[in-house]
Coordinates of C-alpha atoms and ligand atoms in Angstrom, one line a residue:
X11 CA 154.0 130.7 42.6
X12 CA 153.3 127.0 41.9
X13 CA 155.7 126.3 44.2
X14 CA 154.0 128.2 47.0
X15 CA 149.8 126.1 46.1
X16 CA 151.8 122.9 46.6
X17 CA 153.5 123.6 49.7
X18 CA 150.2 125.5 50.9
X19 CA 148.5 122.2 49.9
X20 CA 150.6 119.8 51.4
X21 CA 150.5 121.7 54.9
X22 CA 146.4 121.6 55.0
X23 CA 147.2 117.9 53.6
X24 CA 149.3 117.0 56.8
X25 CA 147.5 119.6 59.4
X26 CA 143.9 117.9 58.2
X27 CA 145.3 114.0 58.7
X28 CA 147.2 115.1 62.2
X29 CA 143.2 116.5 63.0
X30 CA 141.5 113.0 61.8
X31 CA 144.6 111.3 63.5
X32 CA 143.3 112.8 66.8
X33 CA 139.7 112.7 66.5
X34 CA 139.6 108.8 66.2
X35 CA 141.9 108.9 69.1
X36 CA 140.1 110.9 72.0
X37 CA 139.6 109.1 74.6
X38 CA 138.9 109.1 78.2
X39 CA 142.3 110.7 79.3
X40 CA 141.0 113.9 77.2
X41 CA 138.1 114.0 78.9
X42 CA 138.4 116.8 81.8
X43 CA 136.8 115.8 85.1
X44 CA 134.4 117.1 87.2
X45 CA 133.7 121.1 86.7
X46 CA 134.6 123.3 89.4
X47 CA 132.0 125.0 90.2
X48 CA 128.1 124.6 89.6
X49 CA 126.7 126.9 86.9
X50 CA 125.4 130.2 88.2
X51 CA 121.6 130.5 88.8
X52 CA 118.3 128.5 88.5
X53 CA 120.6 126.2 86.1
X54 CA 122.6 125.1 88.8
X55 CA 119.7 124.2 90.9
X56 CA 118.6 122.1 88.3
X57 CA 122.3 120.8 88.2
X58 CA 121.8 120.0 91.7
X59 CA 118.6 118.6 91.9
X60 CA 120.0 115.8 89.0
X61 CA 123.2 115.2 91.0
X62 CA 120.7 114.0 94.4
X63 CA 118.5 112.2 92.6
X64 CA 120.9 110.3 91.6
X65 CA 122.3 109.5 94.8
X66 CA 118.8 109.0 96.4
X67 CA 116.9 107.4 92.9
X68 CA 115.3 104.9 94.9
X69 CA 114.0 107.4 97.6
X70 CA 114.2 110.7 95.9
X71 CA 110.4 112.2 95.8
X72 CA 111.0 112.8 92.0
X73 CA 112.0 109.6 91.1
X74 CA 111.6 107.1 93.8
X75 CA 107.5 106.2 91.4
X76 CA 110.0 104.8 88.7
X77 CA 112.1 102.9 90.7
X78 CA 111.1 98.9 91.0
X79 CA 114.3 98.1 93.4
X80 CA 116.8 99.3 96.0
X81 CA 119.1 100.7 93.7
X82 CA 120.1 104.3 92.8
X83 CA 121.7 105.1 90.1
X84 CA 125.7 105.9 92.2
X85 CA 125.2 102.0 93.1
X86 CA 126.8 101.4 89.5
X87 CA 127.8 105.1 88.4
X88 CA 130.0 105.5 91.6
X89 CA 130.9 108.8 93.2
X90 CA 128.1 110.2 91.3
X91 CA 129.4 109.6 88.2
X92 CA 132.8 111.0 88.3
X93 CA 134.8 107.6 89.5
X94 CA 136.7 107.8 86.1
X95 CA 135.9 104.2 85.6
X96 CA 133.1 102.7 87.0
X97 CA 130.2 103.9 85.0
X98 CA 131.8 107.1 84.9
X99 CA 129.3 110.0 83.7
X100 CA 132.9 112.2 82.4
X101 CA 132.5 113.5 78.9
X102 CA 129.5 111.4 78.4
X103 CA 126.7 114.0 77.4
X104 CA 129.4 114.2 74.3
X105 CA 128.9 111.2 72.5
X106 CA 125.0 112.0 72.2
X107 CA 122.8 111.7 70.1
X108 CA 124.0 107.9 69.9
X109 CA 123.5 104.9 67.3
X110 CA 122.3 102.0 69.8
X111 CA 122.2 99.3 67.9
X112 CA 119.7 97.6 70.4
X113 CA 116.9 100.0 69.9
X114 CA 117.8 100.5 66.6
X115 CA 117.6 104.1 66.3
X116 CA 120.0 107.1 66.9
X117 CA 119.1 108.0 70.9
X118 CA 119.3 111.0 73.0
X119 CA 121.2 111.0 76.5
X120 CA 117.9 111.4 78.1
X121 CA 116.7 108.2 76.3
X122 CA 119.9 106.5 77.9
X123 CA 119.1 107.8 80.8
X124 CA 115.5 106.6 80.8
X125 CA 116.1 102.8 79.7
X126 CA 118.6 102.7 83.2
X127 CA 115.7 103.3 85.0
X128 CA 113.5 100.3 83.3
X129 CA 116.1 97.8 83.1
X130 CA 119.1 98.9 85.4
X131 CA 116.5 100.4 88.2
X132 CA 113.7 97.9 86.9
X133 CA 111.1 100.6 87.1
X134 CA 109.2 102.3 84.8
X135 CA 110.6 105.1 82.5
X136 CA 110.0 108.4 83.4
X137 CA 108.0 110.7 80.7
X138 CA 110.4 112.4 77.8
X139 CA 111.0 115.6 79.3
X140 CA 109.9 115.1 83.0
X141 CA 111.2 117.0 85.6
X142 CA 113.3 114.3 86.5
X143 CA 114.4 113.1 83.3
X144 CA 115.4 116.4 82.8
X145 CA 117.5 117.1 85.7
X146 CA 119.5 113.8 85.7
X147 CA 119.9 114.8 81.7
X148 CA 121.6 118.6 83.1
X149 CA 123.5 116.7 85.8
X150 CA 125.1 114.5 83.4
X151 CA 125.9 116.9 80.9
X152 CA 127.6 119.5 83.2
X153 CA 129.8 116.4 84.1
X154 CA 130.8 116.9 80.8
X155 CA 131.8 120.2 80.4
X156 CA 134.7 121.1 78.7
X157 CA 134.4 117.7 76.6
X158 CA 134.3 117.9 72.5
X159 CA 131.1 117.0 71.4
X160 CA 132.2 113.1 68.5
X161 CA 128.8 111.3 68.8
X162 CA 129.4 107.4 68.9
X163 CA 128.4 105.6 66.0
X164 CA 128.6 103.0 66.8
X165 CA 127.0 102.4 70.6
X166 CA 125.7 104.1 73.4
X167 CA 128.9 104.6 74.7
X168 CA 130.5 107.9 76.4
X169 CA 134.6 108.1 75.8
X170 CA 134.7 106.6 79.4
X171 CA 132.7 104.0 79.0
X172 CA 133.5 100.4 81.1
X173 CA 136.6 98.6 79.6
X174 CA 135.8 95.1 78.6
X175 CA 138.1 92.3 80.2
X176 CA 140.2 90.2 77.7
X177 CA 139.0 86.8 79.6
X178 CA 137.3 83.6 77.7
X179 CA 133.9 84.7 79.5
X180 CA 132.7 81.0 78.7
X181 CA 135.3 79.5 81.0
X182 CA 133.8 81.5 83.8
X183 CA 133.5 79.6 86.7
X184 CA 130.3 80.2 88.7
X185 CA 131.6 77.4 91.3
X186 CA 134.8 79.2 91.5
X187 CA 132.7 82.6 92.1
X188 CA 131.0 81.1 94.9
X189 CA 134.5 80.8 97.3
X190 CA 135.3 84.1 95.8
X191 CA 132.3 86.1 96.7
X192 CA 132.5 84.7 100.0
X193 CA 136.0 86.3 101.1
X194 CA 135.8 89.5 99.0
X195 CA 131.5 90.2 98.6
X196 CA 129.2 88.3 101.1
X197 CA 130.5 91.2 104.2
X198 CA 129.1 93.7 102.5
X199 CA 126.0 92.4 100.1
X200 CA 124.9 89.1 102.4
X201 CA 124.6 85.3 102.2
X202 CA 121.6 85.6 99.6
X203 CA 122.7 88.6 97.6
X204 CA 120.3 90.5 99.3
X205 CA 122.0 93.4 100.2
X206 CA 123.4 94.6 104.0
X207 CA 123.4 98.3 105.5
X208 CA 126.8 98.3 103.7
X209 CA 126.2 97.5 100.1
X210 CA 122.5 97.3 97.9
X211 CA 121.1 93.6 96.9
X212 CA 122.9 91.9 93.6
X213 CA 120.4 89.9 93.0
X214 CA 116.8 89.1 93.7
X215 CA 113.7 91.2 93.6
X216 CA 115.1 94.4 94.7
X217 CA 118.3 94.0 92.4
X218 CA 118.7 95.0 88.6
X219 CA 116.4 93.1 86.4
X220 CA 117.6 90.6 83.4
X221 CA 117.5 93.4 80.6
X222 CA 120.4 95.4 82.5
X223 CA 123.7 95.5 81.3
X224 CA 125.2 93.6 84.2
X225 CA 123.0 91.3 83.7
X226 CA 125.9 90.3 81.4
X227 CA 128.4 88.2 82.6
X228 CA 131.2 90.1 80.6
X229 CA 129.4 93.7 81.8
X230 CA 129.5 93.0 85.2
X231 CA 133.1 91.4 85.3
X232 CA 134.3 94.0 83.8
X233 CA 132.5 96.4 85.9
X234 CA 133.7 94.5 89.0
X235 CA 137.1 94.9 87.8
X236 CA 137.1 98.3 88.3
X237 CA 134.9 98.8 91.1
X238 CA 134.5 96.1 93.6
X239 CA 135.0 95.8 96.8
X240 CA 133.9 99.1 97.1
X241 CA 137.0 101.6 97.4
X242 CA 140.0 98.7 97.1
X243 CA 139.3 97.0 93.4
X244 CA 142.0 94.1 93.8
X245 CA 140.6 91.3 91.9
X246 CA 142.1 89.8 88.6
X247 CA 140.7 89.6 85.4
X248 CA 139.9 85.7 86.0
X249 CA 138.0 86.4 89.9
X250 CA 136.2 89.3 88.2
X251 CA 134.6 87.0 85.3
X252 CA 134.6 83.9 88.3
X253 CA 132.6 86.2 90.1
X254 CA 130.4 87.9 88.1
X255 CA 129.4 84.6 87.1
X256 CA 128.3 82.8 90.3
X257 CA 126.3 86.6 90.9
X258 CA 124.5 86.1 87.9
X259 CA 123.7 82.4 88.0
X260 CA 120.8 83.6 90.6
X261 CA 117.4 85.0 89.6
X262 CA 116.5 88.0 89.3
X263 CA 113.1 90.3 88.0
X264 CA 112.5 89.3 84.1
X265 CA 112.7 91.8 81.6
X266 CA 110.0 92.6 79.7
X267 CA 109.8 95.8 78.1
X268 CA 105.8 96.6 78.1
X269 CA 105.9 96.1 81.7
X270 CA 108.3 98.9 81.7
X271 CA 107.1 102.0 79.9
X272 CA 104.2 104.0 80.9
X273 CA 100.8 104.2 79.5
X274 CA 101.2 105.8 75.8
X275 CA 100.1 109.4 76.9
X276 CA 102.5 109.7 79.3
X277 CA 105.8 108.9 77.0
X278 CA 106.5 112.1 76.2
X279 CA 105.4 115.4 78.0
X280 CA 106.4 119.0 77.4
X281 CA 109.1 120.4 79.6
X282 CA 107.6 123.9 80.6
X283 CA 105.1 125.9 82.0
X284 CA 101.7 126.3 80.7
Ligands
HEC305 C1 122.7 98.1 88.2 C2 123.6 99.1 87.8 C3 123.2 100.4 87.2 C4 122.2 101.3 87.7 C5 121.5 101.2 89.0 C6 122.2 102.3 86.8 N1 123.0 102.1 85.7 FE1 123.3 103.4 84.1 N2 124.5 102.0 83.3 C7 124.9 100.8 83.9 C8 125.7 100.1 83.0 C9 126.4 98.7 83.3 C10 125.9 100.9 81.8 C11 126.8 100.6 80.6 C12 128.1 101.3 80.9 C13 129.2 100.9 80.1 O1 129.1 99.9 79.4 O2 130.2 101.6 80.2 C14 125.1 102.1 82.1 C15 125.0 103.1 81.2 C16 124.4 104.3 81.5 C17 124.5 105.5 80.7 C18 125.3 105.6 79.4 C19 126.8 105.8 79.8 C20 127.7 106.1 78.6 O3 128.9 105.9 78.7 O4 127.2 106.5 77.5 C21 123.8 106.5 81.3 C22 123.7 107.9 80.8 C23 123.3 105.9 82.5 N3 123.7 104.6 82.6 C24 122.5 106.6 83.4 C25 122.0 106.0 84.5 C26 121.1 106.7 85.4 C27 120.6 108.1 85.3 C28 120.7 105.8 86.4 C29 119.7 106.0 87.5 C30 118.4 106.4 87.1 C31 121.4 104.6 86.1 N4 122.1 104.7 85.0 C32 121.3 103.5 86.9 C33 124.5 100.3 85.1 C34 123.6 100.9 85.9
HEC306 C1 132.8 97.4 101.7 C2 131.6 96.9 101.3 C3 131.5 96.3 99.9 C4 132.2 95.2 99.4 C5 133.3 94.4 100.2 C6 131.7 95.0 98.1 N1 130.8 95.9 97.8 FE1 129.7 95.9 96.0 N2 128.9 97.7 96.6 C7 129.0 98.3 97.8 C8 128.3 99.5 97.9 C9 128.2 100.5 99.0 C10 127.7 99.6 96.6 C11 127.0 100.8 96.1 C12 127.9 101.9 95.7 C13 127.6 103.3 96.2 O1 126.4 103.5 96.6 O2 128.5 104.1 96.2 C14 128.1 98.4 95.8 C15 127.6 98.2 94.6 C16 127.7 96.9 94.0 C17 127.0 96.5 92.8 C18 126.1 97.3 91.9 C19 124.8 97.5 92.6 C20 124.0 96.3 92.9 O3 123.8 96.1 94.1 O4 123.8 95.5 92.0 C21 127.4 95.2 92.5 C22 126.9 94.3 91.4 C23 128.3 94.8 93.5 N3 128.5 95.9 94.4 C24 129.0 93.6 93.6 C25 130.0 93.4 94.5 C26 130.8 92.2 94.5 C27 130.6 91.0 93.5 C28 131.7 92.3 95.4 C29 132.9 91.3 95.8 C30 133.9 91.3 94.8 C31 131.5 93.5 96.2 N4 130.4 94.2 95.5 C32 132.2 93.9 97.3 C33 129.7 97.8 98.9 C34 130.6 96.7 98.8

Protein backbone atom coordinates (compact mmCIF):
# COMPACT_ATOMS: atom_id res chain seq x y z
CA UNK A 1 0.00 0.00 0.00
CA UNK A 2 2.77 2.34 1.08
CA UNK A 3 4.63 1.05 -1.56
CA UNK A 4 1.99 1.90 -4.14
CA UNK A 5 1.66 6.39 -2.61
CA UNK A 6 5.48 6.46 -3.11
CA UNK A 7 5.63 5.11 -6.54
CA UNK A 8 2.36 7.07 -7.37
CA UNK A 9 4.27 10.03 -5.97
CA UNK A 10 7.39 9.75 -7.58
CA UNK A 11 5.63 9.39 -11.08
CA UNK A 12 3.56 12.83 -10.63
CA UNK A 13 7.18 13.96 -9.16
CA UNK A 14 8.93 13.10 -12.56
CA UNK A 15 5.74 13.59 -15.04
CA UNK A 16 5.40 17.39 -13.27
CA UNK A 17 9.38 18.29 -13.73
CA UNK A 18 9.37 16.67 -17.45
CA UNK A 19 6.13 19.38 -17.83
CA UNK A 20 8.19 22.50 -16.23
CA UNK A 21 11.27 21.04 -18.25
CA UNK A 22 9.22 21.74 -21.41
CA UNK A 23 7.47 24.79 -20.65
CA UNK A 24 10.72 26.84 -20.03
CA UNK A 25 11.78 25.33 -23.25
CA UNK A 26 9.08 26.19 -25.97
CA UNK A 27 10.31 27.97 -28.34
CA UNK A 28 9.91 29.04 -31.84
CA UNK A 29 10.26 25.53 -33.47
CA UNK A 30 6.87 24.70 -31.41
CA UNK A 31 5.24 27.36 -32.74
CA UNK A 32 2.99 26.08 -35.75
CA UNK A 33 2.91 28.35 -38.74
CA UNK A 34 0.50 30.10 -40.58
CA UNK A 35 -3.29 28.56 -40.28
CA UNK A 36 -4.74 26.99 -43.15
CA UNK A 37 -7.56 28.48 -43.70
CA UNK A 38 -9.18 31.87 -42.60
CA UNK A 39 -11.80 31.46 -39.85
CA UNK A 40 -15.33 31.03 -41.12
CA UNK A 41 -17.56 34.18 -41.27
CA UNK A 42 -17.62 37.92 -40.34
CA UNK A 43 -14.41 36.83 -38.16
CA UNK A 44 -12.54 36.13 -41.06
CA UNK A 45 -13.33 39.36 -42.67
CA UNK A 46 -12.00 40.94 -39.89
CA UNK A 47 -8.99 38.51 -40.19
CA UNK A 48 -8.57 39.87 -43.49
CA UNK A 49 -9.02 43.29 -43.21
CA UNK A 50 -5.94 43.13 -40.32
CA UNK A 51 -3.80 41.06 -42.75
CA UNK A 52 -4.08 44.24 -45.65
CA UNK A 53 -3.72 46.79 -43.48
CA UNK A 54 -0.75 45.64 -42.67
CA UNK A 55 0.51 45.32 -46.05
CA UNK A 56 -0.90 48.78 -47.15
CA UNK A 57 -0.43 50.68 -43.33
CA UNK A 58 0.84 53.66 -44.95
CA UNK A 59 -1.99 53.86 -47.54
CA UNK A 60 -4.67 51.74 -46.06
CA UNK A 61 -7.95 54.10 -45.53
CA UNK A 62 -8.07 52.75 -41.95
CA UNK A 63 -4.79 53.41 -40.93
CA UNK A 64 -2.92 55.40 -43.41
CA UNK A 65 -4.25 58.95 -40.46
CA UNK A 66 -1.69 57.22 -38.00
CA UNK A 67 0.96 56.70 -40.16
CA UNK A 68 3.92 59.66 -40.17
CA UNK A 69 6.21 57.78 -42.87
CA UNK A 70 6.45 55.38 -45.91
CA UNK A 71 6.48 52.37 -43.98
CA UNK A 72 3.94 49.56 -43.46
CA UNK A 73 4.14 47.42 -41.08
CA UNK A 74 5.44 43.88 -43.74
CA UNK A 75 8.49 46.50 -44.32
CA UNK A 76 9.98 44.90 -40.90
CA UNK A 77 7.29 41.95 -40.17
CA UNK A 78 8.03 40.36 -43.73
CA UNK A 79 5.68 38.20 -45.56
CA UNK A 80 3.02 39.51 -43.39
CA UNK A 81 4.29 38.26 -40.44
CA UNK A 82 4.86 34.75 -41.15
CA UNK A 83 8.77 34.95 -42.35
CA UNK A 84 9.69 32.73 -39.25
CA UNK A 85 12.32 35.18 -38.46
CA UNK A 86 12.17 38.56 -39.40
CA UNK A 87 9.62 40.13 -37.11
CA UNK A 88 7.75 37.09 -37.39
CA UNK A 89 4.05 37.49 -36.00
CA UNK A 90 4.05 33.17 -35.41
CA UNK A 91 2.78 32.27 -31.98
CA UNK A 92 3.04 35.88 -30.93
CA UNK A 93 -0.58 36.72 -29.73
CA UNK A 94 0.64 33.91 -27.03
CA UNK A 95 2.97 35.62 -24.94
CA UNK A 96 0.29 38.37 -24.21
CA UNK A 97 -0.55 40.16 -21.83
CA UNK A 98 3.40 41.04 -21.59
CA UNK A 99 5.63 42.66 -18.74
CA UNK A 100 7.45 45.54 -20.88
CA UNK A 101 9.80 46.75 -18.84
CA UNK A 102 9.88 50.05 -20.86
CA UNK A 103 6.43 51.11 -20.17
CA UNK A 104 6.55 49.64 -16.97
CA UNK A 105 3.36 47.87 -16.88
CA UNK A 106 2.04 44.43 -17.98
CA UNK A 107 0.70 45.30 -21.89
CA UNK A 108 -1.77 43.89 -24.13
CA UNK A 109 -0.88 42.81 -27.85
CA UNK A 110 -3.04 45.59 -29.01
CA UNK A 111 -0.81 48.00 -26.87
CA UNK A 112 2.24 46.39 -28.85
CA UNK A 113 0.63 46.81 -31.64
CA UNK A 114 -0.15 50.47 -31.09
CA UNK A 115 3.37 51.78 -29.84
CA UNK A 116 4.66 50.22 -33.63
CA UNK A 117 2.66 52.70 -35.03
CA UNK A 118 4.13 55.76 -32.91
CA UNK A 119 7.59 54.91 -32.91
CA UNK A 120 8.21 52.09 -35.66
CA UNK A 121 5.53 53.93 -38.23
CA UNK A 122 6.16 57.39 -36.39
CA UNK A 123 2.48 58.24 -36.41
CA UNK A 124 0.09 58.62 -33.94
CA UNK A 125 -1.43 55.64 -32.04
CA UNK A 126 -4.61 54.62 -32.98
CA UNK A 127 -7.58 54.68 -30.18
CA UNK A 128 -7.70 51.36 -27.73
CA UNK A 129 -10.22 49.45 -29.52
CA UNK A 130 -10.39 51.18 -32.97
CA UNK A 131 -11.42 49.40 -35.84
CA UNK A 132 -8.06 49.18 -36.87
CA UNK A 133 -6.41 48.46 -33.75
CA UNK A 134 -8.63 45.84 -33.60
CA UNK A 135 -8.23 44.07 -36.82
CA UNK A 136 -4.36 44.16 -36.87
CA UNK A 137 -4.97 42.70 -33.10
CA UNK A 138 -7.34 39.52 -34.94
CA UNK A 139 -4.76 39.30 -37.70
CA UNK A 140 -2.06 38.69 -35.45
CA UNK A 141 -3.57 36.42 -33.18
CA UNK A 142 -4.97 34.00 -35.88
CA UNK A 143 -1.23 33.81 -36.88
CA UNK A 144 -1.07 32.29 -33.74
CA UNK A 145 -3.34 29.71 -33.65
CA UNK A 146 -2.55 26.55 -32.52
CA UNK A 147 0.21 28.16 -30.14
CA UNK A 148 0.08 27.52 -26.08
CA UNK A 149 -0.77 30.63 -24.49
CA UNK A 150 3.17 31.20 -21.61
CA UNK A 151 2.94 35.03 -21.35
CA UNK A 152 6.57 36.64 -21.25
CA UNK A 153 7.65 37.95 -18.17
CA UNK A 154 10.03 39.23 -18.79
CA UNK A 155 9.62 41.47 -22.34
CA UNK A 156 7.37 42.12 -25.00
CA UNK A 157 8.54 39.34 -26.78
CA UNK A 158 6.61 36.51 -28.85
CA UNK A 159 8.59 32.86 -28.85
CA UNK A 160 9.78 34.13 -32.30
CA UNK A 161 10.99 37.01 -31.48
CA UNK A 162 14.45 38.51 -33.49
CA UNK A 163 17.68 36.64 -32.27
CA UNK A 164 20.28 38.97 -31.00
CA UNK A 165 23.78 38.73 -32.78
CA UNK A 166 26.68 37.67 -30.43
CA UNK A 167 28.90 40.72 -31.99
CA UNK A 168 30.81 43.52 -29.69
CA UNK A 169 28.10 46.06 -31.06
CA UNK A 170 30.67 48.88 -29.88
CA UNK A 171 33.21 47.81 -32.35
CA UNK A 172 30.67 48.41 -35.10
CA UNK A 173 32.09 50.09 -37.78
CA UNK A 174 29.90 52.86 -39.40
CA UNK A 175 32.85 53.50 -42.00
CA UNK A 176 32.98 49.95 -42.71
CA UNK A 177 29.02 50.06 -43.18
CA UNK A 178 29.35 52.64 -45.70
CA UNK A 179 31.38 50.17 -48.49
CA UNK A 180 29.05 47.60 -47.32
CA UNK A 181 25.74 49.27 -47.89
CA UNK A 182 26.96 50.32 -51.07
CA UNK A 183 27.33 46.67 -52.82
CA UNK A 184 24.52 44.87 -50.82
CA UNK A 185 21.75 48.01 -49.91
CA UNK A 186 22.12 51.33 -52.01
CA UNK A 187 20.24 49.18 -55.37
CA UNK A 188 17.38 48.88 -53.67
CA UNK A 189 16.99 51.83 -50.79
CA UNK A 190 19.17 54.77 -52.75
CA UNK A 191 22.33 56.94 -52.25
CA UNK A 192 20.55 58.93 -49.31
CA UNK A 193 18.53 56.19 -47.63
CA UNK A 194 15.69 57.43 -49.06
CA UNK A 195 14.06 54.73 -50.40
CA UNK A 196 13.63 53.41 -54.36
CA UNK A 197 10.52 51.71 -56.11
CA UNK A 198 12.33 48.58 -54.82
CA UNK A 199 12.71 49.03 -51.06
CA UNK A 200 11.00 51.94 -48.44
CA UNK A 201 13.46 54.81 -47.04
CA UNK A 202 15.94 53.68 -43.89
CA UNK A 203 16.37 56.83 -42.86
CA UNK A 204 15.21 60.31 -43.02
CA UNK A 205 11.75 61.82 -42.60
CA UNK A 206 9.68 59.18 -44.02
CA UNK A 207 11.75 56.34 -42.17
CA UNK A 208 11.17 54.91 -38.56
CA UNK A 209 11.65 57.52 -35.95
CA UNK A 210 14.56 57.35 -32.99
CA UNK A 211 12.13 55.55 -30.39
CA UNK A 212 11.84 52.41 -32.79
CA UNK A 213 13.53 49.39 -32.00
CA UNK A 214 15.83 49.53 -35.01
CA UNK A 215 16.73 52.51 -34.08
CA UNK A 216 19.14 50.19 -32.15
CA UNK A 217 22.17 49.40 -33.59
CA UNK A 218 22.02 45.77 -32.08
CA UNK A 219 18.02 45.62 -33.21
CA UNK A 220 18.56 46.36 -36.51
CA UNK A 221 21.88 44.13 -37.03
CA UNK A 222 20.27 41.58 -35.86
CA UNK A 223 17.22 42.15 -37.85
CA UNK A 224 19.43 42.62 -40.98
CA UNK A 225 20.86 39.37 -40.30
CA UNK A 226 17.95 37.62 -40.96
CA UNK A 227 16.27 39.66 -43.47
CA UNK A 228 18.32 41.77 -45.76
CA UNK A 229 18.84 41.93 -48.95
CA UNK A 230 15.43 41.27 -49.26
CA UNK A 231 14.86 37.39 -50.14
CA UNK A 232 18.93 36.27 -50.07
CA UNK A 233 20.07 37.18 -46.27
CA UNK A 234 24.02 36.48 -46.86
CA UNK A 235 25.65 38.79 -44.55
CA UNK A 236 27.84 37.85 -41.46
CA UNK A 237 27.32 38.71 -38.10
CA UNK A 238 30.22 41.46 -38.36
CA UNK A 239 28.61 43.26 -41.94
CA UNK A 240 25.20 43.10 -40.26
CA UNK A 241 26.39 45.15 -37.01
CA UNK A 242 28.96 47.21 -39.75
CA UNK A 243 25.87 47.96 -41.46
CA UNK A 244 23.35 48.63 -39.28
CA UNK A 245 25.69 51.05 -37.97
CA UNK A 246 26.54 53.40 -40.82
CA UNK A 247 22.26 53.18 -41.38
CA UNK A 248 21.80 54.51 -38.17
CA UNK A 249 24.56 57.14 -37.92
CA UNK A 250 22.01 59.39 -40.19
CA UNK A 251 19.08 61.40 -38.81
CA UNK A 252 16.09 60.52 -38.59
CA UNK A 253 12.38 61.98 -36.91
CA UNK A 254 13.01 62.45 -32.90
CA UNK A 255 11.01 60.58 -30.61
CA UNK A 256 8.93 62.23 -28.38
CA UNK A 257 6.16 60.48 -27.01
CA UNK A 258 3.38 63.44 -26.52
CA UNK A 259 3.80 64.18 -30.03
CA UNK A 260 2.64 60.69 -30.52
CA UNK A 261 -0.61 59.77 -28.77
CA UNK A 262 -3.84 61.43 -29.48
CA UNK A 263 -5.80 63.98 -27.71
CA UNK A 264 -6.83 62.24 -24.19
CA UNK A 265 -10.47 61.48 -25.32
CA UNK A 266 -9.52 59.62 -28.05
CA UNK A 267 -7.10 56.98 -26.19
CA UNK A 268 -9.51 54.60 -25.65
CA UNK A 269 -12.86 54.04 -27.46
CA UNK A 270 -15.49 51.28 -27.20
CA UNK A 271 -15.29 48.59 -29.82
CA UNK A 272 -19.12 48.22 -30.81
CA UNK A 273 -22.07 49.49 -32.01
CA UNK A 274 -24.22 51.98 -30.25
C1 LIG B 1 10.62 49.91 -38.93
C2 LIG B 1 10.30 48.53 -38.67
C3 LIG B 1 8.95 48.18 -38.08
C4 LIG B 1 7.71 48.56 -38.54
C5 LIG B 1 7.38 49.44 -39.71
C6 LIG B 1 6.77 47.94 -37.64
N1 LIG B 1 7.41 47.22 -36.69
FE1 LIG B 1 6.56 46.08 -35.24
N2 LIG B 1 8.37 45.66 -34.50
C7 LIG B 1 9.57 46.04 -35.06
C8 LIG B 1 10.66 45.54 -34.26
C9 LIG B 1 12.14 45.71 -34.54
C10 LIG B 1 10.08 44.83 -33.20
C11 LIG B 1 10.79 44.07 -32.09
C12 LIG B 1 10.86 42.66 -32.59
C13 LIG B 1 11.83 41.78 -31.89
O1 LIG B 1 12.65 42.25 -31.12
O2 LIG B 1 11.75 40.56 -32.17
C14 LIG B 1 8.64 44.92 -33.38
C15 LIG B 1 7.71 44.32 -32.56
C16 LIG B 1 6.37 44.23 -32.83
C17 LIG B 1 5.43 43.41 -32.12
C18 LIG B 1 5.77 42.49 -30.98
C19 LIG B 1 6.36 41.22 -31.55
C20 LIG B 1 6.61 40.16 -30.54
O3 LIG B 1 7.43 39.26 -30.83
O4 LIG B 1 6.01 40.18 -29.46
C21 LIG B 1 4.21 43.58 -32.70
C22 LIG B 1 2.92 42.91 -32.32
C23 LIG B 1 4.39 44.53 -33.77
N3 LIG B 1 5.71 44.90 -33.84
C24 LIG B 1 3.39 44.98 -34.60
C25 LIG B 1 3.59 45.91 -35.62
C26 LIG B 1 2.51 46.42 -36.41
C27 LIG B 1 1.07 46.01 -36.29
C28 LIG B 1 3.06 47.32 -37.27
C29 LIG B 1 2.36 48.20 -38.27
C30 LIG B 1 1.33 49.07 -37.71
C31 LIG B 1 4.49 47.33 -37.03
N4 LIG B 1 4.77 46.46 -36.01
C32 LIG B 1 5.39 48.09 -37.75
C33 LIG B 1 9.75 46.78 -36.19
C34 LIG B 1 8.74 47.35 -36.93
C1 LIG C 1 16.21 43.69 -53.63
C2 LIG C 1 15.96 44.92 -52.95
C3 LIG C 1 16.50 45.08 -51.55
C4 LIG C 1 17.81 44.98 -51.13
C5 LIG C 1 19.02 44.63 -51.96
C6 LIG C 1 17.80 45.34 -49.74
N1 LIG C 1 16.53 45.63 -49.32
FE1 LIG C 1 15.97 46.27 -47.47
N2 LIG C 1 14.04 46.14 -48.03
C7 LIG C 1 13.59 45.88 -49.30
C8 LIG C 1 12.14 45.85 -49.29
C9 LIG C 1 11.25 45.61 -50.49
C10 LIG C 1 11.77 46.07 -47.95
C11 LIG C 1 10.35 46.04 -47.40
C12 LIG C 1 9.94 44.60 -47.21
C13 LIG C 1 8.60 44.29 -47.76
O1 LIG C 1 7.81 45.22 -48.01
O2 LIG C 1 8.34 43.09 -47.98
C14 LIG C 1 12.98 46.30 -47.19
C15 LIG C 1 13.01 46.65 -45.85
C16 LIG C 1 14.14 47.11 -45.21
C17 LIG C 1 14.16 47.75 -43.91
C18 LIG C 1 12.98 47.99 -42.99
C19 LIG C 1 12.11 49.09 -43.47
C20 LIG C 1 12.80 50.41 -43.61
O3 LIG C 1 12.82 50.90 -44.74
O4 LIG C 1 13.38 50.91 -42.64
C21 LIG C 1 15.46 48.07 -43.63
C22 LIG C 1 16.01 48.77 -42.41
C23 LIG C 1 16.25 47.59 -44.75
N3 LIG C 1 15.42 47.01 -45.67
C24 LIG C 1 17.62 47.70 -44.85
C25 LIG C 1 18.36 47.11 -45.86
C26 LIG C 1 19.80 47.03 -45.83
C27 LIG C 1 20.69 47.66 -44.78
C28 LIG C 1 20.16 46.34 -46.95
C29 LIG C 1 21.54 45.92 -47.36
C30 LIG C 1 22.18 44.93 -46.50
C31 LIG C 1 18.97 46.02 -47.69
N4 LIG C 1 17.89 46.47 -46.97
C32 LIG C 1 18.93 45.39 -48.93
C33 LIG C 1 14.35 45.67 -50.41
C34 LIG C 1 15.71 45.47 -50.40
Amino acid sequence: MIGKVTTTIHLAAVLSLGIIGMASQVSAQETPGAPDGYPPGPLGEVVRLGEAIVYDTSEHPLSKAYVGNKLNCTSCHLEGGTDPQAGSFLGTASAYPAWSPREKRAITLEDRVLNCFMRSQNGTRPPVGSEVSVAITTYITWLSSGSKIQMNHEKSLGPRHIRELKVDWKQASAERGKLLYKTHCLDCHGQDGEGTADGPPVWGNDSYNDGAGLSRVDKLGSWLKVAMPLGDPILTDQESADIAAYVNSHERPHFKLEEHLPKPERLGEYNGQR
